[in-house]
Short mmCIF file of C-alpha atoms in Angstrom, two decimals:
data_model
loop_
_atom_site.label_atom_id
_atom_site.label_comp_id
_atom_site.label_asym_id
_atom_site.label_seq_id
_atom_site.Cartn_x
_atom_site.Cartn_y
_atom_site.Cartn_z
CA LEU Y 1 49.25 40.09 -35.41
CA LEU Y 2 47.81 40.11 -31.62
CA LEU Y 3 45.55 42.66 -32.01
CA SER Y 4 43.84 40.55 -35.24
CA SER Y 5 43.92 37.90 -33.66
CA ARG Y 6 42.05 39.17 -31.20
CA CYS Y 7 39.52 40.44 -33.09
CA SER Y 8 39.03 37.44 -34.79
CA LEU Y 9 37.76 35.67 -31.65
CA PHE Y 10 35.39 38.37 -30.59
CA PRO Y 11 33.60 39.31 -33.97
CA ASP Y 12 29.90 39.98 -32.19
CA HIS Y 13 31.44 41.49 -29.29
CA ARG Y 14 33.09 44.93 -29.83
CA SER Y 15 32.66 46.74 -27.30
CA LEU Y 16 33.80 43.86 -25.02
CA SER Y 17 36.87 43.55 -27.11
CA CYS Y 18 37.60 46.80 -26.91
CA ILE Y 19 38.23 47.05 -23.57
CA VAL Y 20 40.07 43.92 -23.67
CA LEU Y 21 42.32 45.47 -26.61
CA ALA Y 22 42.94 48.47 -24.30
CA ALA Y 23 43.73 46.39 -21.44
CA VAL Y 24 46.09 44.42 -23.56
CA VAL Y 25 47.58 47.55 -25.19
CA LEU Y 26 48.21 49.18 -21.59
CA SER Y 27 49.61 45.84 -20.50
CA ASP Y 28 51.96 45.86 -23.25
CA ARG Y 29 52.92 49.28 -22.47
CA VAL Y 30 53.65 48.39 -18.51
CA ALA Y 31 55.44 45.20 -20.04
CA ILE Y 32 57.75 47.10 -21.98
CA MET Y 33 58.13 49.75 -19.38
CA ILE Y 34 58.87 46.74 -16.22
CA SER Y 35 59.46 43.91 -18.16
CA ARG Y 36 58.34 41.90 -21.37
CA ARG Y 37 57.76 38.99 -19.28
CA LEU Y 38 54.95 40.80 -17.10
CA GLY Y 39 53.30 42.00 -20.07
CA PHE Y 40 52.88 38.35 -21.64
CA VAL Y 41 51.24 37.21 -18.64
CA VAL Y 42 48.87 40.11 -18.27
CA LEU Y 43 48.02 39.22 -22.01
CA ALA Y 44 47.50 35.51 -21.25
CA LEU Y 45 45.14 36.09 -18.49
CA THR Y 46 42.76 38.63 -20.53
CA VAL Y 47 42.79 36.07 -23.26
CA VAL Y 48 41.56 33.46 -21.13
CA ALA Y 49 39.17 35.68 -19.13
CA ALA Y 50 37.55 36.81 -22.37
CA MET Y 51 36.81 32.85 -23.39
CA LEU Y 52 35.29 31.82 -20.42
CA PRO Y 53 31.45 31.09 -21.84
CA GLY Y 54 29.29 33.17 -19.46
CA SER Y 55 30.84 36.66 -21.19
CA HIS Y 56 29.83 35.01 -24.56
CA GLY Y 57 26.06 34.43 -23.42
CA THR Y 58 25.05 31.22 -24.45
CA ALA Y 59 22.10 29.05 -24.27
CA HIS Y 60 21.91 25.95 -22.13
CA LEU Y 61 18.47 23.80 -22.03
CA LEU Y 62 17.88 21.36 -19.02
CA ALA Y 63 15.10 19.17 -20.33
CA SER Y 64 12.64 16.55 -18.28
CA LYS Y 65 10.56 14.00 -19.06
CA VAL Y 66 8.13 12.68 -16.04
CA ILE Y 67 5.22 10.10 -16.23
CA LEU Y 68 2.63 12.35 -14.00
CA ASN Y 69 0.12 8.86 -13.34
CA GLU Y 70 1.07 7.32 -9.86
CA HIS Y 71 -0.55 4.32 -11.54
CA LYS Y 72 -0.24 3.14 -14.69
CA VAL Y 73 -2.87 0.64 -15.84
CA GLU Y 74 -3.87 -1.14 -19.12
CA ASN Y 75 -6.16 1.14 -21.27
CA LYS Y 76 -5.95 3.95 -19.08
CA ASP Y 77 -4.62 7.48 -19.95
CA LEU Y 78 -1.08 8.11 -19.03
CA THR Y 79 0.12 11.53 -18.86
CA VAL Y 80 3.81 12.52 -19.73
CA GLN Y 81 4.85 15.92 -19.30
CA PHE Y 82 8.44 17.30 -20.44
CA SER Y 83 9.50 20.48 -18.78
CA ILE Y 84 12.45 22.78 -20.42
CA TYR Y 85 14.28 25.19 -18.96
CA ASN Y 86 16.64 27.78 -20.32
CA VAL Y 87 19.51 28.28 -17.52
CA GLY Y 88 22.09 29.33 -19.80
CA THR Y 89 22.82 33.47 -20.44
CA SER Y 90 20.89 33.72 -24.85
CA THR Y 91 18.15 32.95 -25.74
CA ALA Y 92 17.66 29.43 -27.18
CA GLN Y 93 16.16 29.57 -30.79
CA SER Y 94 14.41 26.85 -32.74
CA VAL Y 95 14.10 24.46 -30.18
CA VAL Y 96 12.57 21.07 -31.38
CA LEU Y 97 11.72 18.38 -29.17
CA GLN Y 98 11.03 15.01 -30.31
CA ASP Y 99 10.26 11.86 -28.53
CA GLU Y 100 9.68 8.16 -30.00
CA SER Y 101 9.65 5.91 -27.21
CA PHE Y 102 6.16 5.45 -27.39
CA SER Y 103 5.90 2.35 -29.80
CA PRO Y 104 2.01 3.15 -31.83
CA SER Y 105 1.58 -0.82 -31.24
CA GLU Y 106 2.27 -0.51 -27.59
CA PHE Y 107 0.49 2.78 -27.10
CA SER Y 108 -2.41 4.95 -28.49
CA LEU Y 109 -1.89 8.60 -28.59
CA VAL Y 110 -4.82 10.42 -27.40
CA GLN Y 111 -3.83 13.90 -27.12
CA GLY Y 112 -0.18 15.71 -27.46
CA LEU Y 113 2.10 15.89 -30.17
CA PHE Y 114 5.55 13.48 -30.02
CA THR Y 115 7.52 16.51 -31.84
CA VAL Y 116 6.97 19.79 -30.98
CA SER Y 117 8.95 22.96 -31.58
CA TRP Y 118 9.45 26.45 -30.10
CA GLU Y 119 10.72 29.56 -32.02
CA ARG Y 120 12.52 30.63 -28.95
CA ILE Y 121 12.81 29.90 -25.05
CA PRO Y 122 14.50 33.12 -23.41
CA MET Y 123 16.94 32.39 -20.53
CA ASP Y 124 15.77 31.85 -17.34
CA SER Y 125 12.17 31.07 -18.61
CA ASN Y 126 11.04 27.67 -19.03
CA VAL Y 127 8.27 25.77 -20.95
CA THR Y 128 6.01 22.67 -20.85
CA HIS Y 129 4.30 20.19 -22.85
CA ILE Y 130 1.88 17.23 -22.18
CA VAL Y 131 1.44 13.99 -23.92
CA ILE Y 132 -1.30 11.58 -22.95
CA VAL Y 133 -1.20 8.03 -24.23
CA ARG Y 134 -2.77 4.77 -23.02
CA PRO Y 135 -1.10 1.56 -22.59
CA LEU Y 136 -2.78 -1.19 -25.18
CA ALA Y 137 -1.34 -3.95 -22.94
CA ASP Y 138 -0.01 -4.69 -19.76
CA GLY Y 139 3.48 -5.52 -19.11
CA VAL Y 140 6.88 -3.88 -18.43
CA TYR Y 141 8.10 -1.03 -20.79
CA ASN Y 142 11.18 0.77 -21.16
CA VAL Y 143 10.68 4.55 -21.57
CA SER Y 144 13.65 6.42 -22.89
CA SER Y 145 14.61 9.68 -23.34
CA ALA Y 146 13.09 12.18 -25.44
CA ARG Y 147 15.73 13.87 -27.90
CA LEU Y 148 16.12 17.90 -27.70
CA THR Y 149 17.54 20.30 -30.16
CA TYR Y 150 18.11 24.17 -30.25
CA THR Y 151 20.45 26.94 -31.30
CA ASP Y 152 21.76 30.01 -29.81
CA ASP Y 153 22.84 33.53 -31.13
CA SER Y 154 26.17 32.59 -32.11
CA HIS Y 155 23.72 29.83 -34.66
CA ASN Y 156 25.47 26.84 -32.98
CA THR Y 157 23.51 23.77 -32.72
CA TYR Y 158 23.17 22.07 -29.62
CA GLU Y 159 21.68 18.29 -29.22
CA GLY Y 160 20.39 16.70 -26.06
CA ILE Y 161 18.21 14.49 -24.33
CA THR Y 162 15.89 14.51 -21.83
CA SER Y 163 15.76 12.70 -18.62
CA SER Y 164 14.19 8.94 -18.72
CA PRO Y 165 11.26 7.42 -16.60
CA GLY Y 166 13.31 4.13 -17.70
CA PHE Y 167 11.13 1.07 -16.98
CA ILE Y 168 7.33 1.09 -16.11
CA GLN Y 169 4.93 -1.64 -14.82
CA VAL Y 170 1.42 -1.28 -16.69
CA THR Y 171 -0.89 -3.01 -14.45
CA PRO Y 172 -4.00 -5.46 -16.18
CA TYR Y 173 -7.27 -3.53 -15.34
CA GLN Y 174 -8.78 -6.05 -13.70
CA GLU Y 175 -6.04 -6.13 -11.08
CA PHE Y 176 -6.03 -2.31 -10.36
CA SER Y 177 -10.04 -2.32 -10.20
CA ARG Y 178 -10.04 -5.07 -7.91
CA ARG Y 179 -7.75 -3.66 -5.76
CA HIS Y 180 -8.80 0.21 -5.93
CA GLU Y 181 -11.93 0.72 -7.21
CA HIS Y 182 -14.58 1.40 -4.85
CA HIS Y 183 -17.30 -0.28 -6.68
CA LEU Y 184 -20.01 1.49 -4.59
CA VAL Y 185 -22.75 0.51 -6.98
CA ASP Y 186 -21.79 -2.77 -7.42
CA TRP Y 187 -21.92 -3.06 -3.45
CA LEU Y 188 -25.31 -1.49 -3.85
CA ALA Y 189 -27.16 -3.43 -6.34
CA PHE Y 190 -25.81 -6.67 -4.32
CA LEU Y 191 -27.16 -4.99 -1.17
CA ALA Y 192 -30.56 -4.98 -3.11
CA MET Y 193 -30.35 -7.75 -4.36
CA SER Y 194 -29.62 -10.19 -1.06
CA MET Y 195 -32.22 -7.57 0.94
CA PRO Y 196 -35.34 -9.47 -0.24
CA THR Y 197 -33.59 -12.97 0.59
CA ILE Y 198 -33.79 -11.66 4.51
CA VAL Y 199 -36.18 -8.88 4.66
CA PHE Y 200 -39.20 -11.00 2.74
CA PRO Y 201 -39.28 -13.85 5.29
CA PHE Y 202 -38.86 -12.10 8.34
CA LEU Y 203 -42.17 -9.53 7.55
CA LEU Y 204 -44.25 -12.74 6.46
CA TRP Y 205 -43.12 -14.44 9.54
CA TYR Y 206 -43.33 -11.12 11.93
CA LYS Y 207 -46.91 -10.77 10.26
CA SER Y 208 -47.83 -14.14 11.88
CA TYR Y 209 -46.18 -14.18 15.11
CA SER Y 210 -47.50 -10.49 15.81
CA ARG Y 211 -51.01 -11.64 14.90
CA TYR Y 212 -50.88 -14.48 17.56
CA GLU Y 213 -49.06 -12.84 19.80
CA LYS Y 214 -51.81 -9.98 19.91
CA LEU Y 215 -54.40 -13.45 20.20
CA LYS Y 216 -52.59 -14.59 22.98
CA ASN Y 217 -52.34 -11.37 24.83
CA LYS Y 218 -55.94 -10.28 24.21
CA LYS Y 219 -56.92 -13.79 25.64
CA GLU Y 220 -54.89 -13.32 28.81
CA MET K 1 -57.09 -38.06 28.98
CA ALA K 2 -53.31 -39.05 29.52
CA PRO K 3 -53.27 -41.40 26.46
CA LYS K 4 -54.94 -38.64 24.11
CA LYS K 5 -52.06 -35.92 25.22
CA SER K 6 -49.23 -38.49 24.56
CA LYS K 7 -50.82 -39.54 21.44
CA THR K 8 -51.22 -35.78 20.38
CA GLU K 9 -48.18 -35.06 21.31
CA ASP K 10 -46.26 -37.93 19.15
CA PHE K 11 -48.25 -36.86 16.49
CA LEU K 12 -46.93 -33.13 16.40
CA LEU K 13 -43.66 -34.96 17.24
CA MET K 14 -43.71 -37.08 14.00
CA GLU K 15 -44.99 -34.19 12.11
CA THR K 16 -42.66 -31.81 13.10
CA ARG K 17 -39.73 -33.68 11.45
CA HIS K 18 -41.75 -34.46 8.39
CA VAL K 19 -40.64 -31.82 5.46
CA THR K 20 -43.29 -31.77 2.61
CA LYS K 21 -42.09 -31.35 -1.18
CA THR K 22 -43.21 -28.15 -1.21
CA ALA K 23 -41.39 -27.00 1.56
CA SER K 24 -38.17 -28.87 0.08
CA ALA K 25 -38.76 -26.92 -3.37
CA LEU K 26 -38.88 -23.88 -1.35
CA PHE K 27 -35.62 -24.29 0.46
CA TYR K 28 -33.39 -25.60 -2.35
CA GLY K 29 -35.11 -22.62 -4.48
CA ASN K 30 -34.29 -19.98 -1.60
CA GLY K 31 -30.67 -21.71 -1.08
CA PHE K 32 -30.05 -21.59 -4.86
CA ILE K 33 -30.69 -17.94 -4.75
CA VAL K 34 -28.56 -16.81 -1.79
CA SER K 35 -25.91 -19.37 -3.21
CA ALA K 36 -25.84 -17.75 -6.29
CA LEU K 37 -25.48 -13.79 -4.79
CA PRO K 38 -21.80 -14.36 -3.94
CA VAL K 39 -20.84 -15.34 -7.61
CA TRP K 40 -22.39 -11.93 -8.64
CA LEU K 41 -20.35 -10.68 -6.08
CA TYR K 42 -17.22 -11.74 -7.23
CA CYS K 43 -17.92 -11.04 -10.82
CA ARG K 44 -18.42 -7.56 -10.01
CA VAL K 45 -16.23 -6.62 -7.26
CA GLN K 46 -12.95 -9.40 -7.28
CA MET K 47 -13.09 -8.82 -11.51
CA MET K 48 -13.49 -12.65 -11.87
CA ASP K 49 -14.62 -13.30 -15.37
CA PRO K 50 -17.31 -15.34 -15.62
CA LEU K 51 -16.81 -17.66 -18.45
CA THR K 52 -13.37 -18.44 -17.22
CA TYR K 53 -14.65 -19.96 -13.40
CA VAL K 54 -18.10 -20.85 -14.78
CA VAL K 55 -17.19 -24.58 -13.59
CA LEU K 56 -16.04 -23.30 -10.50
CA PHE K 57 -18.97 -20.88 -9.56
CA LEU K 58 -21.49 -23.93 -10.58
CA ALA K 59 -19.67 -26.34 -8.86
CA PHE K 60 -19.60 -24.29 -5.47
CA THR K 61 -23.06 -23.20 -5.69
CA ILE K 62 -24.41 -26.62 -6.06
CA LEU K 63 -22.79 -27.28 -2.93
CA SER K 64 -23.42 -24.30 -1.03
CA THR K 65 -27.40 -24.80 -2.31
CA TRP K 66 -27.55 -28.27 -0.73
CA LEU K 67 -25.93 -27.53 2.63
CA VAL K 68 -27.79 -23.90 3.16
CA ALA K 69 -31.14 -26.42 2.30
CA THR K 70 -29.69 -28.63 5.02
CA ALA K 71 -29.71 -25.80 7.36
CA TYR K 72 -32.78 -24.66 6.58
CA LYS K 73 -34.71 -27.93 7.21
CA LYS K 74 -32.93 -28.82 10.53
CA VAL K 75 -33.58 -25.34 11.98
CA LYS K 76 -37.20 -25.14 11.15
CA ILE K 77 -37.31 -28.78 12.60
CA ALA K 78 -36.38 -27.82 15.62
CA LEU K 79 -38.11 -24.59 15.21
CA LYS K 80 -41.74 -26.23 14.85
CA HIS K 81 -41.90 -28.33 17.79
CA LYS K 82 -41.14 -25.06 20.30
CA ILE K 83 -43.86 -22.72 17.99
CA SER K 84 -46.81 -25.31 18.26
CA LEU K 85 -46.30 -25.27 22.16
CA LYS K 86 -46.15 -21.74 22.06
CA ARG K 87 -49.16 -20.93 19.48
CA GLU K 88 -51.83 -23.46 21.18
CA MET K 89 -53.70 -21.41 23.52
CA ALA K 90 -53.87 -18.70 20.60
CA VAL K 91 -54.78 -20.92 17.81
CA SER K 92 -57.28 -22.98 19.87
CA LYS K 93 -59.17 -19.70 20.76
CA GLU K 94 -58.80 -18.20 17.41
CA VAL K 95 -60.65 -22.06 15.66
CA MET K 96 -63.24 -22.04 18.61
CA ASN K 97 -64.15 -18.76 17.79
CA GLU K 98 -64.38 -19.53 13.96
CA ALA K 99 -65.77 -23.08 14.21
CA SER K 100 -69.69 -23.53 14.11
CA LYS K 101 -71.64 -24.86 17.29
CA LYS K 102 -72.79 -27.34 15.22
CA MET K 103 -69.12 -29.19 15.19
CA SER K 104 -68.37 -31.78 17.65
CA ARG K 105 -65.74 -32.12 19.85
CA ALA K 106 -63.47 -34.07 18.14
CA GLU K 107 -63.66 -32.18 14.89
CA LYS K 108 -62.94 -29.06 16.72
CA ASP K 109 -59.65 -30.79 18.14
CA GLU K 110 -58.71 -32.07 14.91
CA ARG K 111 -58.83 -28.25 13.49
CA VAL K 112 -57.01 -27.32 16.18
CA ARG K 113 -54.55 -29.63 15.79
CA TRP K 114 -54.42 -28.90 12.11
CA LYS K 115 -54.16 -25.43 12.29
CA LYS K 116 -51.56 -25.43 14.81
CA ASN K 117 -49.18 -27.36 12.55
CA GLU K 118 -49.78 -25.31 9.55
CA VAL K 119 -49.03 -22.05 11.75
CA ALA K 120 -45.95 -23.88 13.28
CA ASP K 121 -45.21 -25.30 9.89
CA ASN K 122 -45.50 -21.86 8.40
CA GLU K 123 -43.41 -19.73 11.14
CA ALA K 124 -41.07 -22.27 11.56
CA THR K 125 -40.25 -22.37 7.64
CA ARG K 126 -40.23 -18.60 7.40
CA PHE K 127 -37.75 -18.20 10.27
CA SER K 128 -35.67 -20.67 9.29
CA ILE K 129 -35.11 -19.18 5.85
CA PHE K 130 -34.42 -15.59 7.34
CA TYR K 131 -32.23 -16.94 10.27
CA ASN K 132 -30.13 -18.88 7.74
CA ASN K 133 -29.99 -16.76 5.15
CA THR K 134 -28.57 -13.57 7.19
CA LEU K 135 -25.83 -16.02 8.70
CA TYR K 136 -25.04 -16.81 5.59
CA LEU K 137 -24.66 -13.92 3.78
CA PHE K 138 -22.92 -12.22 6.94
CA LEU K 139 -20.34 -15.16 6.83
CA VAL K 140 -19.74 -14.90 3.02
CA LEU K 141 -18.99 -11.23 3.69
CA MET K 142 -16.71 -11.44 6.50
CA PHE K 143 -14.98 -14.08 4.68
CA PHE K 144 -15.35 -11.83 1.82
CA TYR K 145 -12.57 -9.41 3.50
CA PHE K 146 -10.98 -11.70 5.51
CA TRP K 147 -9.27 -13.62 2.60
CA GLN K 148 -8.89 -10.55 0.61
CA ALA K 149 -5.48 -11.16 -0.07
CA PHE K 150 -5.75 -14.29 -1.96
CA HIS K 151 -6.12 -15.17 -5.23
CA PRO K 152 -9.81 -14.38 -6.24
CA ALA K 153 -10.88 -17.83 -6.99
CA ILE K 154 -9.22 -18.86 -3.69
CA ASN K 155 -10.97 -16.15 -2.09
CA TYR K 156 -14.38 -17.19 -3.32
CA VAL K 157 -14.15 -20.96 -2.74
CA LEU K 158 -13.04 -20.32 0.72
CA SER K 159 -15.50 -17.99 1.61
CA VAL K 160 -18.47 -19.77 0.08
CA THR K 161 -17.26 -23.52 1.37
CA LEU K 162 -17.03 -22.31 5.05
CA SER K 163 -20.02 -19.81 5.33
CA SER K 164 -22.10 -22.87 4.01
CA PHE K 165 -20.44 -25.34 6.23
CA LEU K 166 -20.29 -23.17 8.96
CA VAL K 167 -24.35 -22.67 8.88
CA ALA K 168 -25.04 -26.13 8.36
CA PHE K 169 -22.90 -26.85 11.08
CA LEU K 170 -24.95 -24.12 13.82
CA SER K 171 -28.05 -25.69 12.23
CA THR K 172 -27.45 -28.97 13.67
CA GLY K 173 -27.28 -27.28 17.36
CA ALA K 174 -30.44 -25.14 17.10
#
C-alpha cells in the first residue's frame, strides 16, 4: 500500500521514485530488524524530502515593470520596460503578459503591445519587453501592475503580477520646456533681433565721431 | 565780442534742450522696438502664451517705451552741449573749407553754428540710443535670470519695469 501510494505521488519521476522506494524498503527492513518505530521515522523523512519543490523542477517567474523616463512630460514618449526572470528549476511555458494600466483615453500607444506572449522561458534566463506610450494630458496617474500567467512542465498554471511604478506625475509641456530645454535657437534669434538696435546706432555715431576726430587731429 | 559769445552760448544751450518732432518720433519708435523684444523672449523661452498675456504685454511695453524714450531725450540733451563744444573747431574748419570766399563773416558764423548744432544733435541722438538700448537689454537679461524662480508673468513684469525705471533714472544723472 505504501509503495503504491508513493508511486502515485511521483508519476513522472520514476528513477527518483525508485531510489526513494529502495531506500524506504531498506529502511523498512532495517526497521523490522531493529524496531518498527525507527522504520516509520525514516519513511516519514523520505516522503517529506521527496515532496520538497526543488527536487520536482518548477518554473518560477519574477516580473518587473519600470518606467525608464526621468521626466514624465505631457505629449512626450514614455518608455515602459517589462522584465521577466525565470528563477525556477524548469522551463516556463505559454507565458502571457497582459497590461491594462494605460487607459486609451489617457495614453496613446506609440510602439509595442500591451498583451504579449512567449512560448517558453528557460530556467535561469530572462526576457524584456518595451512599450512606448504618450500621456495625452498632464496630471497624476496610477500605473498599476501587469498580469502574468504561465505553466510549468507539470501543466500547472500560475498567475502573478509585475511590480508597479505606482503614482506618476506627468508635467505640463510648457513647464518642462521652461525648466529643462536650452532654447538655443530662441536665444540666437533674440540676439539677432536685438543686435541691430545696438550696432546700427553705434556705427552711425562712430562714423561721425571718427570723421570729426580725424579733422580735429589733422588740424592739429 | 564777449556779448556775442554769450549769445552763442545761450543759443546753443537753448537749442540743446529742444527735441524736434522727428527726434521724438525716432525715440518713441526705437523705444517701442527695444521694449517689444523682451515680449518675444518671454513667449519663446518662458513659454508664456501671447494670447493669454496680451494685456500684460501691451501695458508694460507701453510703459517701458515711454520710460526708455524719456531716457533717450535726457541723455541726448546732456550730451549735445558737450559734443557741440568738442566739435567746434573741427566743424569750423570743415565749413571754412567748404564756404565760398564771397560769403560774409556773419554768414560763415551762422553756417558754423548751424553745422555744429546739426552734428552735435546727430551724434548725441545716436549715442543716446546706443547707450540706452545696451543698458536696457543688459538689465532685462540680468533680471530675466535673477527672477527665474518666479512665475513667468511676475518675472516679465519685474524685469521690464525695473529695467526701464533704472534706465530712466540713470539718464537723469548723465
